[in-house]
Amino acid sequence: MSLLCVRVKKAKLQGPPDKFNAYVTLKVQNVKSTTITVRGDQPCWEQDFMFEINRLDLGLIVEVWNKGLIWDTMVGTSWIPLKSVRHSEEEGSGEWIFMDAEVLMKADEIYGTKNPTPHRVLLDTRFELPFDIPDDEAQYWTGKLDHINTLRIHDEYPLQDDVQSRPLPFAASQC
């Protein structure tokens, strides 16, 4: 199990400042977290969220919403594949994520987004490393995790030559 750390930093929204009263939702593995609501076209949240992840083949869904009197409207959405998230002990400066208007679905799962909007949000996403291991071991395991995350289910591995052509021994029959 991995610990996904997300810091929602700020956003740049296109439109008049008095139009927006925005918040961000983060969704991963049927868990949803929400920031506070902030007014303006450049809201700043600086809020931290943590998620326990056991499926790295999924993604983090980020949505920016505008709070309304009767109902809220979505400003934009983005899908971040968990395989692309870095492993680190330290917080980073973040990355600007461009928001789209729609999600792409396949077999009831989101796999991407489409139709770009002019809005973007600054997020720092990382998988936290275990605390109580030495630095060289942490680097070793980070490399291993990165390698595992790049593997695909359909990858094939060649068998060793000495095992490949050897027949199986016959077992004695009890009949």
Short mmCIF file of C-alpha atoms in Angstrom, two decimals, residues 34-93:
data_model
loop_
_atom_site.label_atom_id
_atom_site.label_comp_id
_atom_site.label_asym_id
_atom_site.label_seq_id
_atom_site.Cartn_x
_atom_site.Cartn_y
_atom_site.Cartn_z
CA THR A 34 -12.70 18.75 -0.71
CA THR A 35 -10.89 22.02 -0.01
CA ILE A 36 -12.47 25.05 1.60
CA THR A 37 -14.21 27.57 -0.66
CA VAL A 38 -12.18 30.66 -1.65
CA ARG A 39 -13.36 33.75 -3.55
CA GLY A 40 -11.63 35.28 -6.58
CA ASP A 41 -10.07 34.31 -9.89
CA GLN A 42 -6.76 33.32 -8.22
CA PRO A 43 -7.83 31.36 -5.14
CA CYS A 44 -5.14 30.04 -2.79
CA TRP A 45 -5.85 26.97 -0.63
CA GLU A 46 -2.51 25.44 0.49
CA GLN A 47 -4.38 22.39 1.82
CA ASP A 48 -2.86 18.92 2.26
CA PHE A 49 -4.61 15.60 1.64
CA MET A 50 -3.43 11.99 2.05
CA PHE A 51 -4.84 8.84 0.46
CA GLU A 52 -3.93 5.18 0.98
CA ILE A 53 -3.51 3.71 -2.49
CA ASN A 54 -3.54 0.01 -3.32
CA ARG A 55 -4.17 0.22 -7.10
CA LEU A 56 -1.58 2.15 -9.09
CA ASP A 57 -3.41 1.49 -12.38
CA LEU A 58 -6.04 4.12 -11.47
CA GLY A 59 -5.85 7.90 -11.48
CA LEU A 60 -6.47 10.95 -9.33
CA ILE A 61 -9.46 12.99 -10.47
CA VAL A 62 -9.16 16.72 -9.77
CA GLU A 63 -12.21 18.95 -10.13
CA VAL A 64 -12.56 22.68 -9.61
CA TRP A 65 -16.09 23.79 -8.67
CA ASN A 66 -17.77 27.17 -8.39
CA LYS A 67 -20.09 27.38 -5.36
CA GLY A 68 -23.56 28.61 -6.29
CA LEU A 69 -26.64 29.66 -4.35
CA ILE A 70 -28.75 26.73 -5.52
CA TRP A 71 -26.21 24.35 -7.08
CA ASP A 72 -22.50 24.24 -7.78
CA THR A 73 -21.06 24.23 -11.30
CA MET A 74 -17.91 22.49 -12.41
CA VAL A 75 -15.22 24.86 -13.69
CA GLY A 76 -12.91 22.10 -14.94
CA THR A 77 -11.59 18.60 -14.36
CA SER A 78 -8.35 16.71 -14.87
CA TRP A 79 -7.20 13.09 -14.53
CA ILE A 80 -3.68 12.33 -13.26
CA PRO A 81 -2.48 8.73 -13.76
CA LEU A 82 -1.06 7.43 -10.48
CA LYS A 83 1.81 5.82 -12.41
CA SER A 84 3.03 9.33 -13.28
CA VAL A 85 3.21 10.54 -9.66
CA ARG A 86 6.74 10.89 -8.27
CA HIS A 87 8.07 9.21 -5.10
CA SER A 88 9.63 11.62 -2.62
CA GLU A 89 10.04 12.38 1.08
CA GLU A 90 9.85 16.13 0.47
CA GLU A 91 7.20 18.46 -0.80
CA GLY A 92 7.88 20.01 -4.19
CA SER A 93 7.00 23.28 -5.87
#
